Amino acid sequence: MSPAIPSGPSTDSLPGYVRACALTDVPDEAVVGVDVEGTAVAVARTGGRVHAVADSCTHEQVPLSEGEVYDGMLECWLHGACFRLSTGEALELPATTALTVYETAVVDGDVYVRLDPGAST
Ligand code: FES
């Protein structure tokens, strides 16, 4: 299991967002696991875009941050389920349930994640 990257405090310029990691921590077509205020988040980059989803496969709850990223999808390393990173949709069996997707922002070389869509602080 790869070590999670520690996250930092939220920033005043992005209410509700929490710094997850540096953009350079996430190479294109790759995924890393980040502990964001106690929530396991898989931060992935594909086609130059950054996505954040729950770091747990909806099939058997293994970390998706150990999976593979390609063509906008994240593939689970254990049984091969594929999820669309932009929507969380399960595209390939054996997973049938979508992943939780978090909003992301990239500011000054850092990736921020919004865990709670209704958060305003
Ligand atoms: S645990 Fe991910 S596909 Fe089975």
PDB file of C-alpha atoms and ligand atoms in Angstrom:
ATOM      1  CA  MET A   1       0.000   0.000   0.000  1.00  0.00           C
ATOM      2  CA  SER A   2       1.382   3.397  -0.941  1.00  0.00           C
ATOM      3  CA  PRO A   3       1.597   5.941   1.877  1.00  0.00           C
ATOM      4  CA  ALA A   4      -1.032   8.651   1.885  1.00  0.00           C
ATOM      5  CA  ILE A   5       0.120  12.209   1.328  1.00  0.00           C
ATOM      6  CA  PRO A   6      -0.784  14.369   4.351  1.00  0.00           C
ATOM      7  CA  SER A   7      -3.192  17.188   3.629  1.00  0.00           C
ATOM      8  CA  GLY A   8      -3.075  20.774   4.902  1.00  0.00           C
ATOM      9  CA  PRO A   9      -5.589  23.265   6.264  1.00  0.00           C
ATOM     10  CA  SER A  10      -8.315  24.858   4.178  1.00  0.00           C
ATOM     11  CA  THR A  11      -7.662  28.200   2.521  1.00  0.00           C
ATOM     12  CA  ASP A  12      -9.632  31.439   2.729  1.00  0.00           C
ATOM     13  CA  SER A  13      -9.627  31.840  -1.047  1.00  0.00           C
ATOM     14  CA  LEU A  14     -11.444  28.535  -1.597  1.00  0.00           C
ATOM     15  CA  PRO A  15     -14.221  28.208   0.976  1.00  0.00           C
ATOM     16  CA  GLY A  16     -15.019  24.577   1.660  1.00  0.00           C
ATOM     17  CA  TYR A  17     -11.918  23.306  -0.093  1.00  0.00           C
ATOM     18  CA  VAL A  18      -8.998  21.633   1.636  1.00  0.00           C
ATOM     19  CA  ARG A  19      -5.503  21.333   0.232  1.00  0.00           C
ATOM     20  CA  ALA A  20      -4.920  17.708  -0.724  1.00  0.00           C
ATOM     21  CA  CYS A  21      -1.471  17.671  -2.290  1.00  0.00           C
ATOM     22  CA  ALA A  22       0.840  19.400  -4.712  1.00  0.00           C
ATOM     23  CA  LEU A  23      -0.051  19.028  -8.376  1.00  0.00           C
ATOM     24  CA  THR A  24       3.429  17.632  -8.932  1.00  0.00           C
ATOM     25  CA  ASP A  25       2.538  14.750  -6.593  1.00  0.00           C
ATOM     26  CA  VAL A  26       0.111  13.499  -9.252  1.00  0.00           C
ATOM     27  CA  PRO A  27       1.741  12.673 -12.596  1.00  0.00           C
ATOM     28  CA  ASP A  28      -0.541  12.622 -15.636  1.00  0.00           C
ATOM     29  CA  GLU A  29      -2.339   9.277 -16.054  1.00  0.00           C
ATOM     30  CA  ALA A  30      -1.679   8.391 -12.415  1.00  0.00           C
ATOM     31  CA  VAL A  31      -3.439   8.348  -9.057  1.00  0.00           C
ATOM     32  CA  VAL A  32      -2.301   8.943  -5.470  1.00  0.00           C
ATOM     33  CA  GLY A  33      -3.995   8.329  -2.153  1.00  0.00           C
ATOM     34  CA  VAL A  34      -4.462  11.336   0.114  1.00  0.00           C
ATOM     35  CA  ASP A  35      -5.860  11.590   3.632  1.00  0.00           C
ATOM     36  CA  VAL A  36      -8.008  14.727   3.495  1.00  0.00           C
ATOM     37  CA  GLU A  37      -9.142  15.528   7.016  1.00  0.00           C
ATOM     38  CA  GLY A  38      -9.634  11.842   7.763  1.00  0.00           C
ATOM     39  CA  THR A  39     -11.279  10.973   4.438  1.00  0.00           C
ATOM     40  CA  ALA A  40      -9.404   8.667   2.073  1.00  0.00           C
ATOM     41  CA  VAL A  41      -9.386  10.376  -1.322  1.00  0.00           C
ATOM     42  CA  ALA A  42      -7.899   9.165  -4.590  1.00  0.00           C
ATOM     43  CA  VAL A  43      -6.557  12.144  -6.540  1.00  0.00           C
ATOM     44  CA  ALA A  44      -6.044  11.309 -10.189  1.00  0.00           C
ATOM     45  CA  ARG A  45      -4.851  13.150 -13.252  1.00  0.00           C
ATOM     46  CA  THR A  46      -5.837  12.211 -16.763  1.00  0.00           C
ATOM     47  CA  GLY A  47      -5.647  14.202 -19.957  1.00  0.00           C
ATOM     48  CA  GLY A  48      -4.311  17.111 -17.926  1.00  0.00           C
ATOM     49  CA  ARG A  49      -7.410  17.247 -15.696  1.00  0.00           C
ATOM     50  CA  VAL A  50      -7.423  16.547 -11.962  1.00  0.00           C
ATOM     51  CA  HIS A  51     -10.163  14.451 -10.369  1.00  0.00           C
ATOM     52  CA  ALA A  52     -10.841  13.328  -6.816  1.00  0.00           C
ATOM     53  CA  VAL A  53     -12.933  10.316  -5.859  1.00  0.00           C
ATOM     54  CA  ALA A  54     -13.420   8.168  -2.789  1.00  0.00           C
ATOM     55  CA  ASP A  55     -10.360   5.980  -2.357  1.00  0.00           C
ATOM     56  CA  SER A  56     -12.349   2.793  -1.929  1.00  0.00           C
ATOM     57  CA  CYS A  57     -13.641   0.460  -4.597  1.00  0.00           C
ATOM     58  CA  THR A  58     -17.398   0.000  -4.376  1.00  0.00           C
ATOM     59  CA  HIS A  59     -16.972  -3.734  -4.975  1.00  0.00           C
ATOM     60  CA  GLU A  60     -14.822  -4.811  -2.023  1.00  0.00           C
ATOM     61  CA  GLN A  61     -13.521  -1.543  -0.557  1.00  0.00           C
ATOM     62  CA  VAL A  62      -9.856  -1.827  -1.518  1.00  0.00           C
ATOM     63  CA  PRO A  63      -7.864   1.381  -2.160  1.00  0.00           C
ATOM     64  CA  LEU A  64      -8.339   2.614  -5.725  1.00  0.00           C
ATOM     65  CA  SER A  65      -5.225   4.744  -5.375  1.00  0.00           C
ATOM     66  CA  GLU A  66      -3.318   1.543  -6.117  1.00  0.00           C
ATOM     67  CA  GLY A  67      -5.140   1.142  -9.413  1.00  0.00           C
ATOM     68  CA  GLU A  68      -4.436   2.291 -12.947  1.00  0.00           C
ATOM     69  CA  VAL A  69      -5.548   5.489 -14.709  1.00  0.00           C
ATOM     70  CA  TYR A  70      -6.169   5.660 -18.449  1.00  0.00           C
ATOM     71  CA  ASP A  71      -8.550   7.408 -20.852  1.00  0.00           C
ATOM     72  CA  GLY A  72     -10.351   9.242 -18.063  1.00  0.00           C
ATOM     73  CA  MET A  73     -10.967   6.042 -16.111  1.00  0.00           C
ATOM     74  CA  LEU A  74      -9.676   4.489 -12.921  1.00  0.00           C
ATOM     75  CA  GLU A  75      -9.317   0.710 -12.884  1.00  0.00           C
ATOM     76  CA  CYS A  76      -9.374  -1.242  -9.645  1.00  0.00           C
ATOM     77  CA  TRP A  77      -6.256  -3.384  -9.233  1.00  0.00           C
ATOM     78  CA  LEU A  78      -8.061  -6.284  -7.560  1.00  0.00           C
ATOM     79  CA  HIS A  79     -10.838  -7.415  -9.918  1.00  0.00           C
ATOM     80  CA  GLY A  80     -10.643  -4.887 -12.741  1.00  0.00           C
ATOM     81  CA  ALA A  81     -13.740  -2.738 -12.193  1.00  0.00           C
ATOM     82  CA  CYS A  82     -13.486   0.591 -14.047  1.00  0.00           C
ATOM     83  CA  PHE A  83     -14.894   3.927 -12.959  1.00  0.00           C
ATOM     84  CA  ARG A  84     -15.296   7.139 -14.950  1.00  0.00           C
ATOM     85  CA  LEU A  85     -13.263   9.709 -13.020  1.00  0.00           C
ATOM     86  CA  SER A  86     -15.453  12.688 -13.972  1.00  0.00           C
ATOM     87  CA  THR A  87     -18.713  11.146 -12.733  1.00  0.00           C
ATOM     88  CA  GLY A  88     -17.715   8.163 -10.577  1.00  0.00           C
ATOM     89  CA  GLU A  89     -19.881   5.912 -12.772  1.00  0.00           C
ATOM     90  CA  ALA A  90     -19.052   2.204 -12.582  1.00  0.00           C
ATOM     91  CA  LEU A  91     -18.294   1.170 -16.171  1.00  0.00           C
ATOM     92  CA  GLU A  92     -17.042  -2.373 -15.739  1.00  0.00           C
ATOM     93  CA  LEU A  93     -18.113  -5.274 -13.544  1.00  0.00           C
ATOM     94  CA  PRO A  94     -17.837  -6.470 -10.856  1.00  0.00           C
ATOM     95  CA  ALA A  95     -18.522  -2.979  -9.422  1.00  0.00           C
ATOM     96  CA  THR A  96     -22.032  -1.677 -10.048  1.00  0.00           C
ATOM     97  CA  THR A  97     -22.168   1.275  -7.653  1.00  0.00           C
ATOM     98  CA  ALA A  98     -20.714   4.670  -8.512  1.00  0.00           C
ATOM     99  CA  LEU A  99     -17.887   6.272  -6.576  1.00  0.00           C
ATOM    100  CA  THR A 100     -18.301   9.480  -4.616  1.00  0.00           C
ATOM    101  CA  VAL A 101     -16.782  12.301  -6.657  1.00  0.00           C
ATOM    102  CA  TYR A 102     -15.308  15.396  -5.016  1.00  0.00           C
ATOM    103  CA  GLU A 103     -14.919  18.798  -6.638  1.00  0.00           C
ATOM    104  CA  THR A 104     -11.335  19.843  -7.197  1.00  0.00           C
ATOM    105  CA  ALA A 105      -9.474  23.073  -7.805  1.00  0.00           C
ATOM    106  CA  VAL A 106      -5.845  23.676  -8.684  1.00  0.00           C
ATOM    107  CA  VAL A 107      -4.403  26.906  -7.323  1.00  0.00           C
ATOM    108  CA  ASP A 108      -0.758  27.933  -7.389  1.00  0.00           C
ATOM    109  CA  GLY A 109       0.388  24.386  -8.023  1.00  0.00           C
ATOM    110  CA  ASP A 110      -1.682  22.806  -5.262  1.00  0.00           C
ATOM    111  CA  VAL A 111      -4.706  20.521  -5.555  1.00  0.00           C
ATOM    112  CA  TYR A 112      -7.704  21.377  -3.374  1.00  0.00           C
ATOM    113  CA  VAL A 113     -10.652  19.079  -2.737  1.00  0.00           C
ATOM    114  CA  ARG A 114     -14.141  19.942  -1.553  1.00  0.00           C
ATOM    115  CA  LEU A 115     -15.350  17.078   0.624  1.00  0.00           C
ATOM    116  CA  ASP A 116     -18.758  18.554   1.406  1.00  0.00           C
ATOM    117  CA  PRO A 117     -20.559  20.238  -1.499  1.00  0.00           C
ATOM    118  CA  GLY A 118     -22.639  22.253   0.950  1.00  0.00           C
ATOM    119  CA  ALA A 119     -19.651  23.501   2.964  1.00  0.00           C
ATOM    120  CA  SER A 120     -19.128  27.253   2.991  1.00  0.00           C
ATOM    121  CA  THR A 121     -16.250  27.592   5.460  1.00  0.00           C
TER     122      THR A 121
HETATM  123  S1  FES B   1     -12.396  -4.841  -5.184  1.00  0.00           S
HETATM  124 FE1  FES B   1     -12.411  -3.477  -6.888  1.00  0.00          FE
HETATM  125  S2  FES B   1     -13.221  -4.686  -8.471  1.00  0.00           S
HETATM  126 FE2  FES B   1     -13.274  -6.008  -6.793  1.00  0.00          FE
END
